[in-house]
Amino acid sequence: MKLKYLLKNISYDICFNIKKNENNIIIEKICLDSREVSKNSIFLCNNKTTLDSINSHFFIEKAINNGASVIFLNYYVFFIKKYNNVVFFICNCLMENYSFFFLNFFSFYKNKINLLSVTGTNCKTTNCHYINRYINNLFFVSLLNSTIGIYKKEKKIFSSKMTTPNISFLFDFLFFFIKKENFFLVLENSSHSIFLRKNYCLKFYTFSLTNIDSDHLDFHFDNKDYYFSKLNLELYIKRNGFLILNYKYKVNFKILNNLIFWEKTNNKKHDVFLENITDYYYYKKIIINILGKKVFFLTKFYGLLNLDNLLSFISSILPFNYDEDILYKTINDILNIQGRFNRIYVNYFFNFPLIFIDFAHNLKSLFFFLKYVKLNFKKKIISLIGLGGQRDFLKRNSFFKIIIKNSFYSIITSDSTRNEFIYSIFKDFLNNHYFSNNYCIILNRVTAIKKIIELSDLNSVILIIGRGHENEINLDSNLLKFNDLEAVLSFLKKYYD
């Protein structure tokens, strides 16, 4: 892409080394990190002051050696004069302008990209995967960025480090595909991303809000701050775009015209609502009213929140290429997403207990998870939950009260401690919970999983809660490879083979 297109709406104070026709410099990459710079890159050096010359010099020199042809700075530094072959821009509002680089990039390719997004306290990841599968069944090319990975069509090509990547990662990731073909991008948006306006320059054709409940109070000041972080969605939607949401949130979005509503209650005012659901042993029969027409589905998923997922997903696809046959095929093929209410099936294990792995990371998802298991399986619940560090302490304590109260027996073990000392985490737990005979503490997570399988029998259901799909555990800021499913399968083979 030519530099002159990227400079549209970018305000800068002064420019050095720009020559005639150099606005036609080809730019292939925009970087915030000098280590990621390659040939034909723009490097954005966010130096704090004019005196910040030592660090600036180091990063600028590294970027130039790696191939940067254009560099933006917050403040002028004297040594840039010696680099005559690099164009420098001084821009006092560099971070604010950074989003416009990306916006200009997307405007140039706007006819090639269809942007779809999902946010909410629960159901974001599953919704994104349902939408992605539907798009693939329509034989369009889709890219999906979610908590559990980055997918092209339904093939995982990268692991995700965060729910919503920053704009520089999106730029690098999308550039390769934009040059090749038209496609859909399905993006999972977290409350952190919306609050920090990570990708606020993007304009989505559909933006789905699944639900809003108390969460992430380690980041947000309080429930009100978290709630309002989810209510700025009109900033992200195209003029002809659609907001998809549960009907109970209607009052918060009066200014938007293109609204699609869904609800679990039978109300003809809604675009999509549940008419009836019948549980059978291996599957569910669901009747959903879609734009006034009753549609029947058979599906195999578990969990109460997956009803919300289903209704929100159907609503999300109505604005574009709605095809009832493709929808029917997509829903009939749906299984629970990785780490979301996954039942462990192993063909050669016949006589082993029911085992579920779930990501349940807030009180509502935990409540629905336990409620569904108690109502549908009528067996004693043996649960395993980890104590994570540097998180909302009130939520952490509430979690364990719910689990201990609703389980026949519980094992409390370690989870990602991050920078919080593991013994202080367990001390906090013991200070806030009465001693009881229905739980024990095992610090080592591998030993805890081994123990929970030893305690189980055919009259029990094992619930492994909190980590879901995750393949790494952060202990004292050290990332270690660990996956709950792999650990469970290794012990199952030992005890039930």
CSV table of C-alpha atoms in Angstrom, one decimal:
chain,number,residue,atom,x,y,z
A,1,MET,CA,0.0,0.0,0.0
A,2,LYS,CA,1.3,3.5,-0.9
A,3,LEU,CA,2.3,5.8,2.0
A,4,LYS,CA,0.1,8.6,0.8
A,5,TYR,CA,-3.0,6.5,1.3
A,6,LEU,CA,-1.9,5.6,4.9
A,7,LEU,CA,-1.3,9.3,5.7
A,8,LYS,CA,-5.0,10.3,5.1
A,9,ASN,CA,-6.4,12.0,8.3
A,10,ILE,CA,-3.0,11.5,10.0
A,11,SER,CA,-1.9,14.8,11.8
A,12,TYR,CA,1.8,15.3,12.2
A,13,ASP,CA,3.9,18.4,13.1
A,14,ILE,CA,7.0,18.0,10.9
A,15,CYS,CA,8.5,15.7,8.5
A,16,PHE,CA,12.2,14.9,7.7
A,17,ASN,CA,13.9,13.4,4.6
A,18,ILE,CA,10.7,13.4,2.5
A,19,LYS,CA,11.5,13.8,-1.1
A,20,LYS,CA,9.6,14.2,-4.3
A,21,ASN,CA,7.4,11.2,-5.1
A,22,GLU,CA,8.3,9.6,-1.8
A,23,ASN,CA,4.6,9.6,-0.9
A,24,ASN,CA,4.5,6.6,-3.2
A,25,ILE,CA,6.7,4.5,-0.9
A,26,ILE,CA,5.2,1.0,-0.6
A,27,ILE,CA,4.2,0.1,3.0
A,28,GLU,CA,3.6,-3.6,3.8
A,29,LYS,CA,3.6,-3.5,7.6
A,30,ILE,CA,3.0,-1.2,10.6
A,31,CYS,CA,4.8,-2.1,13.8
A,32,LEU,CA,4.9,-0.9,17.4
A,33,ASP,CA,7.8,-3.3,18.3
A,34,SER,CA,11.1,-2.7,16.6
A,35,ARG,CA,11.8,-6.5,16.8
A,36,GLU,CA,8.9,-7.1,14.4
A,37,VAL,CA,10.0,-4.6,11.8
A,38,SER,CA,10.8,-6.0,8.3
A,39,LYS,CA,11.4,-4.5,4.9
A,40,ASN,CA,9.0,-1.7,3.8
A,41,SER,CA,7.6,-1.2,7.3
A,42,ILE,CA,6.4,1.8,9.3
A,43,PHE,CA,7.7,1.9,12.8
A,44,LEU,CA,5.8,3.8,15.4
A,45,CYS,CA,8.2,4.8,18.2
A,46,ASN,CA,6.2,6.0,21.2
A,47,ASN,CA,9.0,8.0,22.9
A,48,LYS,CA,7.6,9.8,25.9
A,49,THR,CA,9.7,13.0,25.9
A,50,THR,CA,12.5,14.7,23.9
A,51,LEU,CA,14.9,13.5,26.6
A,52,ASP,CA,14.0,9.9,26.0
A,53,SER,CA,16.9,9.6,23.5
A,54,ILE,CA,18.8,6.6,24.8
A,55,ASN,CA,15.9,4.2,24.5
A,56,SER,CA,14.6,5.9,21.3
A,57,HIS,CA,18.0,5.6,19.7
A,58,PHE,CA,18.2,1.9,20.4
A,59,PHE,CA,14.8,1.1,19.1
A,60,ILE,CA,15.0,3.3,16.0
A,61,GLU,CA,18.4,1.9,15.1
A,62,LYS,CA,17.1,-1.7,15.5
A,63,ALA,CA,14.0,-0.8,13.3
A,64,ILE,CA,16.1,0.7,10.6
A,65,ASN,CA,18.5,-2.3,10.6
A,66,ASN,CA,15.4,-4.5,10.2
A,67,GLY,CA,14.2,-2.6,7.1
A,68,ALA,CA,12.0,0.3,8.3
A,69,SER,CA,11.5,2.9,5.6
A,70,VAL,CA,9.2,5.3,7.6
A,71,ILE,CA,9.4,6.1,11.3
A,72,PHE,CA,6.8,8.1,13.4
A,73,LEU,CA,7.9,9.7,16.7
A,74,ASN,CA,6.0,11.4,19.5
A,75,TYR,CA,8.9,13.9,20.0
A,76,TYR,CA,11.9,15.0,18.0
A,77,VAL,CA,15.2,13.5,19.0
A,78,PHE,CA,18.5,15.0,17.6
A,79,PHE,CA,20.1,11.8,16.2
A,80,ILE,CA,17.5,11.2,13.5
A,81,LYS,CA,19.4,13.6,11.2
A,82,LYS,CA,22.1,11.0,10.5
A,83,TYR,CA,19.6,8.6,8.9
A,84,ASN,CA,19.1,10.2,5.5
A,85,ASN,CA,17.5,7.2,3.8
A,86,VAL,CA,14.6,7.0,6.2
A,87,VAL,CA,11.5,9.3,6.3
A,88,PHE,CA,10.7,10.6,9.8
A,89,PHE,CA,7.4,12.1,11.0
A,90,ILE,CA,7.0,13.9,14.4
A,91,CYS,CA,3.5,13.4,15.7
A,92,ASN,CA,2.6,14.4,19.2
A,93,CYS,CA,-0.6,12.3,19.3
A,94,LEU,CA,0.9,9.1,17.9
A,95,MET,CA,-1.2,6.5,19.6
A,96,GLU,CA,-4.5,8.3,18.7
A,97,ASN,CA,-3.3,8.4,15.1
A,98,TYR,CA,-2.3,4.8,15.1
A,99,SER,CA,-5.9,3.6,14.7
A,100,PHE,CA,-6.2,5.9,11.7
A,101,PHE,CA,-3.4,4.0,10.0
A,102,PHE,CA,-5.4,0.8,10.3
A,103,LEU,CA,-8.7,2.6,9.3
A,104,ASN,CA,-7.0,3.9,6.2
A,105,PHE,CA,-5.7,0.4,5.4
A,106,PHE,CA,-9.2,-1.1,5.8
A,107,SER,CA,-10.8,1.7,3.8
A,108,PHE,CA,-8.5,0.9,0.9
A,109,TYR,CA,-9.6,-2.7,1.0
A,110,LYS,CA,-13.1,-2.2,2.4
A,111,ASN,CA,-14.8,-4.2,-0.4
A,112,LYS,CA,-12.7,-7.2,0.4
A,113,ILE,CA,-13.5,-7.6,4.1
A,114,ASN,CA,-16.8,-8.2,5.9
A,115,LEU,CA,-16.4,-7.5,9.6
A,116,LEU,CA,-18.5,-9.4,12.2
A,117,SER,CA,-18.1,-9.2,16.0
A,118,VAL,CA,-19.5,-10.7,19.2
A,119,THR,CA,-19.1,-9.4,22.8
A,120,GLY,CA,-20.7,-10.2,26.1
A,121,THR,CA,-19.8,-11.6,29.5
A,122,ASN,CA,-20.6,-15.2,28.4
A,123,CYS,CA,-21.1,-17.0,25.1
A,124,LYS,CA,-18.7,-14.9,23.0
A,125,THR,CA,-16.4,-17.7,21.9
A,126,THR,CA,-19.1,-20.2,21.1
A,127,ASN,CA,-21.1,-17.6,19.2
A,128,CYS,CA,-18.1,-16.7,17.1
A,129,HIS,CA,-17.4,-20.4,16.2
A,130,TYR,CA,-21.1,-21.0,15.3
A,131,ILE,CA,-21.0,-17.9,13.0
A,132,ASN,CA,-17.7,-19.1,11.5
A,133,ARG,CA,-19.1,-22.6,10.7
A,134,TYR,CA,-22.2,-21.1,9.1
A,135,ILE,CA,-20.1,-18.9,6.8
A,136,ASN,CA,-17.9,-21.9,5.8
A,137,ASN,CA,-21.1,-23.9,5.0
A,138,LEU,CA,-22.0,-21.0,2.7
A,139,PHE,CA,-18.6,-21.7,1.0
A,140,PHE,CA,-17.2,-18.2,1.8
A,141,VAL,CA,-13.7,-17.8,3.1
A,142,SER,CA,-13.7,-16.8,6.8
A,143,LEU,CA,-11.1,-15.8,9.4
A,144,LEU,CA,-11.9,-16.2,13.1
A,145,ASN,CA,-10.1,-14.7,16.1
A,146,SER,CA,-11.4,-16.1,19.4
A,147,THR,CA,-10.1,-16.9,22.9
A,148,ILE,CA,-9.2,-20.5,21.8
A,149,GLY,CA,-7.4,-19.7,18.6
A,150,ILE,CA,-7.2,-18.1,15.2
A,151,TYR,CA,-8.8,-20.1,12.4
A,152,LYS,CA,-9.0,-19.9,8.7
A,153,LYS,CA,-12.3,-21.6,7.8
A,154,GLU,CA,-12.3,-24.2,10.6
A,155,LYS,CA,-8.6,-25.0,10.7
A,156,LYS,CA,-6.7,-23.6,13.6
A,157,ILE,CA,-3.6,-21.7,12.3
A,158,PHE,CA,-2.4,-19.8,15.4
A,159,SER,CA,-3.0,-20.0,19.2
A,160,SER,CA,-4.4,-16.8,20.8
A,161,LYS,CA,-2.6,-15.0,23.6
A,162,MET,CA,-5.6,-12.8,24.4
A,163,THR,CA,-9.3,-12.7,23.6
A,164,THR,CA,-9.0,-9.6,21.3
A,165,PRO,CA,-5.6,-8.8,19.7
A,166,ASN,CA,-4.4,-5.3,19.4
A,167,ILE,CA,-4.7,-3.5,16.1
A,168,SER,CA,-1.0,-4.1,15.1
A,169,PHE,CA,-1.5,-7.9,15.3
A,170,LEU,CA,-4.7,-7.7,13.3
A,171,PHE,CA,-2.9,-5.6,10.6
A,172,ASP,CA,-0.1,-8.2,10.2
A,173,PHE,CA,-2.5,-11.1,10.3
A,174,LEU,CA,-5.0,-9.7,7.8
A,175,PHE,CA,-2.5,-8.3,5.3
A,176,PHE,CA,-1.5,-11.7,3.9
A,177,PHE,CA,-5.2,-12.7,3.3
A,178,ILE,CA,-6.4,-9.4,2.0
A,179,LYS,CA,-4.0,-9.6,-1.0
A,180,LYS,CA,-5.4,-13.0,-1.9
A,181,GLU,CA,-9.2,-13.1,-1.6
A,182,ASN,CA,-12.4,-11.6,-0.3
A,183,PHE,CA,-13.3,-12.9,3.1
A,184,PHE,CA,-15.2,-12.5,6.4
A,185,LEU,CA,-13.5,-11.7,9.7
A,186,VAL,CA,-15.3,-12.9,12.8
A,187,LEU,CA,-13.8,-11.1,15.9
A,188,GLU,CA,-14.4,-11.9,19.5
A,189,ASN,CA,-14.4,-8.5,21.4
A,190,SER,CA,-13.7,-8.4,25.2
A,191,SER,CA,-14.8,-5.7,27.6
A,192,HIS,CA,-11.1,-4.8,28.0
A,193,SER,CA,-10.8,-4.2,24.2
A,194,ILE,CA,-13.9,-2.1,24.1
A,195,PHE,CA,-13.0,-0.1,27.2
A,196,LEU,CA,-9.4,0.6,25.9
A,197,ARG,CA,-10.8,1.2,22.3
A,198,LYS,CA,-8.2,-1.2,21.0
A,199,ASN,CA,-10.0,-1.5,17.6
A,200,TYR,CA,-12.4,1.4,17.7
A,201,CYS,CA,-11.6,2.5,14.2
A,202,LEU,CA,-13.1,-0.8,12.8
A,203,LYS,CA,-16.7,-0.6,11.6
A,204,PHE,CA,-18.6,-3.9,11.8
A,205,TYR,CA,-21.5,-5.0,9.7
A,206,THR,CA,-23.0,-7.0,12.6
A,207,PHE,CA,-22.1,-6.7,16.3
A,208,SER,CA,-23.7,-9.1,18.7
A,209,LEU,CA,-24.1,-8.5,22.4
A,210,THR,CA,-24.9,-11.8,24.1
A,211,ASN,CA,-25.3,-10.8,27.8
A,212,ILE,CA,-24.0,-8.5,30.5
A,213,ASP,CA,-23.2,-9.8,34.0
A,214,SER,CA,-20.7,-8.8,36.7
A,215,ASP,CA,-17.1,-9.8,35.7
A,216,HIS,CA,-13.5,-8.6,35.4
A,217,LEU,CA,-13.7,-6.3,38.4
A,218,ASP,CA,-9.9,-6.8,38.7
A,219,PHE,CA,-9.7,-4.5,35.6
A,220,HIS,CA,-12.9,-2.4,35.8
A,221,PHE,CA,-13.5,-0.2,38.8
A,222,ASP,CA,-16.9,-1.6,39.6
A,223,ASN,CA,-20.0,-3.3,38.0
A,224,LYS,CA,-21.2,0.0,36.6
A,225,ASP,CA,-17.9,0.7,34.9
A,226,TYR,CA,-18.0,-2.9,33.4
A,227,TYR,CA,-21.6,-2.5,32.3
A,228,PHE,CA,-21.0,0.8,30.5
A,229,SER,CA,-17.9,-0.6,28.8
A,230,LYS,CA,-20.3,-2.9,26.9
A,231,LEU,CA,-22.7,-0.1,25.9
A,232,ASN,CA,-20.5,1.9,23.4
A,233,LEU,CA,-21.1,-0.5,20.6
A,234,GLU,CA,-22.7,2.1,18.3
A,235,LEU,CA,-19.2,3.4,17.8
A,236,TYR,CA,-18.2,0.1,16.1
A,237,ILE,CA,-21.1,-0.4,13.7
A,238,LYS,CA,-21.4,0.7,10.1
A,239,ARG,CA,-24.2,3.1,9.1
A,240,ASN,CA,-26.0,0.2,7.5
A,241,GLY,CA,-24.8,-2.3,10.1
A,242,PHE,CA,-26.9,-4.3,12.6
A,243,LEU,CA,-26.7,-4.7,16.4
A,244,ILE,CA,-27.9,-8.0,17.7
A,245,LEU,CA,-28.9,-8.3,21.3
A,246,ASN,CA,-31.2,-9.8,23.9
A,247,TYR,CA,-34.5,-7.9,24.1
A,248,LYS,CA,-33.9,-7.0,27.8
A,249,TYR,CA,-31.1,-4.6,26.7
A,250,LYS,CA,-33.2,-2.7,24.2
A,251,VAL,CA,-33.5,0.4,26.4
A,252,ASN,CA,-29.8,1.0,26.2
A,253,PHE,CA,-29.7,1.3,22.4
A,254,LYS,CA,-32.5,3.6,21.4
A,255,ILE,CA,-30.4,5.6,19.0
A,256,LEU,CA,-29.8,2.7,16.6
A,257,ASN,CA,-32.3,1.8,13.9
A,258,ASN,CA,-31.0,-1.6,12.8
A,259,LEU,CA,-31.6,-3.7,15.8
A,260,ILE,CA,-32.3,-7.5,15.8
A,261,PHE,CA,-33.8,-8.9,19.0
A,262,TRP,CA,-33.8,-12.4,20.4
A,263,GLU,CA,-35.2,-13.9,23.7
A,264,LYS,CA,-35.8,-17.3,25.3
A,265,THR,CA,-39.4,-16.3,26.2
A,266,ASN,CA,-42.2,-16.7,23.6
A,267,ASN,CA,-42.8,-13.1,22.5
A,268,LYS,CA,-43.9,-12.3,18.9
A,269,LYS,CA,-42.3,-8.9,19.2
A,270,HIS,CA,-38.8,-10.5,19.0
A,271,ASP,CA,-37.1,-11.4,15.7
A,272,VAL,CA,-35.9,-14.8,17.1
A,273,PHE,CA,-37.3,-16.6,20.1
A,274,LEU,CA,-37.6,-20.1,21.6
A,275,GLU,CA,-40.9,-21.8,21.1
A,276,ASN,CA,-40.2,-25.2,22.7
A,277,ILE,CA,-37.4,-27.5,23.7
A,278,THR,CA,-37.6,-31.3,24.4
A,279,ASP,CA,-34.7,-33.3,25.9
A,280,TYR,CA,-34.0,-36.8,24.7
A,281,TYR,CA,-31.1,-39.0,25.9
A,282,TYR,CA,-28.7,-38.3,23.1
A,283,TYR,CA,-30.1,-35.1,21.6
A,284,LYS,CA,-32.5,-32.1,21.9
A,285,LYS,CA,-35.4,-31.2,19.8
A,286,ILE,CA,-35.7,-27.4,19.6
A,287,ILE,CA,-38.4,-25.2,18.0
A,288,ILE,CA,-37.3,-21.7,17.2
A,289,ASN,CA,-39.4,-18.9,15.7
A,290,ILE,CA,-37.3,-17.1,13.1
A,291,LEU,CA,-38.9,-13.9,11.7
A,292,GLY,CA,-42.4,-15.4,12.3
A,293,LYS,CA,-41.6,-18.9,11.0
A,294,LYS,CA,-41.3,-22.0,13.2
A,295,VAL,CA,-38.1,-24.0,12.5
A,296,PHE,CA,-37.3,-27.4,14.0
A,297,PHE,CA,-33.7,-28.4,14.9
A,298,LEU,CA,-32.0,-31.5,16.4
A,299,THR,CA,-28.8,-30.8,18.3
A,300,LYS,CA,-26.4,-32.5,20.6
A,301,PHE,CA,-25.0,-29.7,22.7
A,302,TYR,CA,-25.0,-29.6,26.6
A,303,GLY,CA,-25.7,-26.6,28.9
A,304,LEU,CA,-28.3,-23.9,29.5
A,305,LEU,CA,-26.1,-21.1,28.2
A,306,ASN,CA,-26.0,-22.8,24.8
A,307,LEU,CA,-29.6,-21.9,24.3
A,308,ASP,CA,-28.5,-18.2,24.5
A,309,ASN,CA,-25.7,-19.1,22.1
A,310,LEU,CA,-28.1,-20.6,19.6
A,311,LEU,CA,-30.6,-17.8,19.6
A,312,SER,CA,-27.9,-15.1,19.4
A,313,PHE,CA,-26.1,-17.0,16.6
A,314,ILE,CA,-29.3,-17.3,14.5
A,315,SER,CA,-30.0,-13.6,15.0
A,316,SER,CA,-26.4,-12.7,13.9
A,317,ILE,CA,-26.7,-14.4,10.5
A,318,LEU,CA,-30.1,-12.8,9.5
A,319,PRO,CA,-28.6,-9.6,8.0
A,320,PHE,CA,-26.5,-11.5,5.5
A,321,ASN,CA,-27.2,-14.5,3.3
A,322,TYR,CA,-29.7,-16.2,5.5
A,323,ASP,CA,-30.3,-19.7,4.2
A,324,GLU,CA,-32.5,-22.0,6.2
A,325,ASP,CA,-31.0,-25.2,4.8
A,326,ILE,CA,-27.4,-24.1,5.6
A,327,LEU,CA,-28.6,-23.0,9.1
A,328,TYR,CA,-30.2,-26.4,9.6
A,329,LYS,CA,-27.0,-28.2,8.5
A,330,THR,CA,-24.9,-26.0,10.8
A,331,ILE,CA,-27.0,-26.5,13.9
A,332,ASN,CA,-27.4,-30.2,13.4
A,333,ASP,CA,-23.6,-30.6,13.2
A,334,ILE,CA,-22.9,-28.4,16.3
A,335,LEU,CA,-21.1,-29.9,19.2
A,336,ASN,CA,-19.9,-28.0,22.2
A,337,ILE,CA,-16.9,-25.8,21.5
A,338,GLN,CA,-13.4,-26.8,22.8
A,339,GLY,CA,-13.3,-26.2,26.6
A,340,ARG,CA,-17.1,-25.3,26.8
A,341,PHE,CA,-19.0,-28.0,28.6
A,342,ASN,CA,-17.0,-30.7,26.9
A,343,ARG,CA,-18.0,-34.3,27.8
A,344,ILE,CA,-15.0,-36.6,27.5
A,345,TYR,CA,-15.8,-39.5,25.2
A,346,VAL,CA,-13.2,-42.3,24.6
A,347,ASN,CA,-14.4,-45.2,22.6
A,348,TYR,CA,-12.4,-47.9,24.4
A,349,PHE,CA,-13.5,-46.8,27.9
A,350,PHE,CA,-17.0,-48.2,28.6
A,351,ASN,CA,-17.2,-48.2,32.3
A,352,PHE,CA,-15.9,-44.9,33.4
A,353,PRO,CA,-17.8,-41.9,35.1
A,354,LEU,CA,-19.2,-38.9,33.3
A,355,ILE,CA,-16.5,-36.3,33.0
A,356,PHE,CA,-17.0,-32.7,31.9
A,357,ILE,CA,-14.4,-29.9,31.3
A,358,ASP,CA,-15.7,-26.4,31.3
A,359,PHE,CA,-14.2,-22.9,31.1
A,360,ALA,CA,-16.8,-21.4,33.6
A,361,HIS,CA,-14.9,-18.2,34.5
A,362,ASN,CA,-17.7,-16.1,36.2
A,363,LEU,CA,-20.5,-16.7,38.6
A,364,LYS,CA,-23.3,-16.9,36.0
A,365,SER,CA,-21.6,-19.5,33.8
A,366,LEU,CA,-20.6,-21.5,36.9
A,367,PHE,CA,-24.2,-21.4,38.2
A,368,PHE,CA,-25.7,-22.6,34.9
A,369,PHE,CA,-23.1,-25.3,34.5
A,370,LEU,CA,-23.8,-26.8,38.0
A,371,LYS,CA,-27.6,-26.4,37.6
A,372,TYR,CA,-27.6,-28.3,34.3
A,373,VAL,CA,-25.5,-31.1,35.7
A,374,LYS,CA,-27.7,-31.5,38.8
A,375,LEU,CA,-31.0,-31.4,36.8
A,376,ASN,CA,-29.9,-33.8,34.0
A,377,PHE,CA,-27.6,-36.4,35.5
A,378,LYS,CA,-28.9,-37.1,39.0
A,379,LYS,CA,-25.5,-38.3,40.2
A,380,LYS,CA,-23.1,-37.1,43.0
A,381,ILE,CA,-20.9,-34.2,41.8
A,382,ILE,CA,-17.2,-34.4,42.3
A,383,SER,CA,-15.6,-31.1,41.3
A,384,LEU,CA,-12.1,-29.8,40.7
A,385,ILE,CA,-11.4,-26.1,40.7
A,386,GLY,CA,-8.1,-24.1,40.7
A,387,LEU,CA,-7.2,-21.0,42.7
A,388,GLY,CA,-6.0,-18.3,40.2
A,389,GLY,CA,-3.9,-15.3,41.2
A,390,GLN,CA,-4.2,-11.6,40.5
A,391,ARG,CA,-8.0,-11.7,39.9
A,392,ASP,CA,-11.1,-10.3,41.6
A,393,PHE,CA,-10.9,-11.6,45.2
A,394,LEU,CA,-14.6,-11.3,45.9
A,395,LYS,CA,-15.5,-13.3,42.8
A,396,ARG,CA,-12.8,-15.9,43.7
A,397,ASN,CA,-14.3,-16.5,47.1
A,398,SER,CA,-17.9,-16.6,45.8
A,399,PHE,CA,-16.8,-19.2,43.2
A,400,PHE,CA,-15.7,-21.6,45.9
A,401,LYS,CA,-18.7,-21.2,48.1
A,402,ILE,CA,-20.9,-22.1,45.2
A,403,ILE,CA,-18.8,-25.1,44.2
A,404,ILE,CA,-18.4,-26.5,47.7
A,405,LYS,CA,-22.1,-26.0,48.4
A,406,ASN,CA,-23.2,-27.8,45.2
A,407,SER,CA,-20.7,-30.7,45.2
A,408,PHE,CA,-20.6,-34.0,47.0
A,409,TYR,CA,-16.9,-33.6,47.2
A,410,SER,CA,-14.4,-30.9,45.9
A,411,ILE,CA,-10.7,-30.7,45.2
A,412,ILE,CA,-9.2,-27.3,45.4
A,413,THR,CA,-5.9,-27.0,43.4
A,414,SER,CA,-3.6,-24.6,41.7
A,415,ASP,CA,-4.3,-22.5,38.6
A,416,SER,CA,-2.4,-19.7,36.9
A,417,THR,CA,-0.9,-17.8,39.9
A,418,ARG,CA,0.6,-15.1,37.7
A,419,ASN,CA,2.5,-12.8,40.0
A,420,GLU,CA,0.6,-13.7,43.2
A,421,PHE,CA,2.4,-16.0,45.6
A,422,ILE,CA,0.7,-19.3,45.7
A,423,TYR,CA,0.7,-19.7,49.5
A,424,SER,CA,-1.0,-16.3,49.9
A,425,ILE,CA,-3.7,-17.4,47.5
A,426,PHE,CA,-4.5,-20.5,49.5
A,427,LYS,CA,-4.2,-18.5,52.8
A,428,ASP,CA,-6.8,-16.1,51.5
A,429,PHE,CA,-9.0,-19.1,50.6
A,430,LEU,CA,-8.7,-20.7,54.0
A,431,ASN,CA,-9.5,-17.4,55.7
A,432,ASN,CA,-12.7,-17.1,53.9
A,433,HIS,CA,-14.1,-20.6,54.0
A,434,TYR,CA,-15.1,-22.8,56.8
A,435,PHE,CA,-13.5,-26.1,57.3
A,436,SER,CA,-15.6,-28.9,56.0
A,437,ASN,CA,-15.3,-32.6,55.3
A,438,ASN,CA,-16.4,-32.3,51.7
A,439,TYR,CA,-13.3,-30.7,50.2
A,440,CYS,CA,-9.5,-31.1,50.3
A,441,ILE,CA,-6.6,-29.0,49.0
A,442,ILE,CA,-4.0,-30.5,46.6
A,443,LEU,CA,-1.5,-27.9,45.3
A,444,ASN,CA,-0.2,-29.9,42.4
A,445,ARG,CA,-2.8,-29.9,39.6
A,446,VAL,CA,-1.6,-33.2,38.1
A,447,THR,CA,-1.9,-34.9,41.4
A,448,ALA,CA,-5.4,-33.3,41.9
A,449,ILE,CA,-6.7,-34.7,38.6
A,450,LYS,CA,-5.3,-38.1,39.4
A,451,LYS,CA,-7.0,-38.0,42.8
A,452,ILE,CA,-10.4,-36.9,41.4
A,453,ILE,CA,-10.4,-39.9,39.0
A,454,GLU,CA,-9.5,-42.3,41.9
A,455,LEU,CA,-12.4,-40.9,43.9
A,456,SER,CA,-15.0,-41.3,41.1
A,457,ASP,CA,-17.2,-44.2,40.3
A,458,LEU,CA,-20.1,-44.9,37.9
A,459,ASN,CA,-22.5,-43.1,40.2
A,460,SER,CA,-20.6,-39.8,40.0
A,461,VAL,CA,-20.0,-37.0,37.6
A,462,ILE,CA,-16.6,-35.3,37.5
A,463,LEU,CA,-16.5,-31.6,36.8
A,464,ILE,CA,-13.1,-30.0,36.0
A,465,ILE,CA,-13.8,-26.2,36.1
A,466,GLY,CA,-12.1,-23.0,35.1
A,467,ARG,CA,-9.4,-23.7,32.5
A,468,GLY,CA,-11.3,-25.3,29.7
A,469,HIS,CA,-9.3,-25.2,26.4
A,470,GLU,CA,-6.1,-23.6,27.9
A,471,ASN,CA,-2.8,-25.2,27.0
A,472,GLU,CA,-0.6,-23.2,29.3
A,473,ILE,CA,-0.5,-22.5,33.0
A,474,ASN,CA,1.2,-19.4,34.4
A,475,LEU,CA,3.0,-20.2,37.7
A,476,ASP,CA,5.1,-17.4,39.2
A,477,SER,CA,5.2,-15.7,35.7
A,478,ASN,CA,6.5,-18.9,34.1
A,479,LEU,CA,4.4,-20.3,31.3
A,480,LEU,CA,4.3,-24.1,31.5
A,481,LYS,CA,2.6,-26.5,29.0
A,482,PHE,CA,-0.5,-28.0,30.6
A,483,ASN,CA,-3.9,-29.1,29.3
A,484,ASP,CA,-6.7,-30.6,31.5
A,485,LEU,CA,-8.1,-32.9,28.8
A,486,GLU,CA,-4.7,-34.5,28.1
A,487,ALA,CA,-4.1,-35.0,31.8
A,488,VAL,CA,-7.5,-36.6,32.3
A,489,LEU,CA,-7.1,-39.0,29.3
A,490,SER,CA,-3.7,-40.2,30.5
A,491,PHE,CA,-5.1,-41.2,33.9
A,492,LEU,CA,-8.3,-42.7,32.4
A,493,LYS,CA,-6.2,-45.0,30.3
A,494,LYS,CA,-4.3,-46.1,33.4
A,495,TYR,CA,-7.4,-46.8,35.6
A,496,TYR,CA,-10.0,-48.0,33.1
A,497,ASP,CA,-8.0,-49.7,30.4
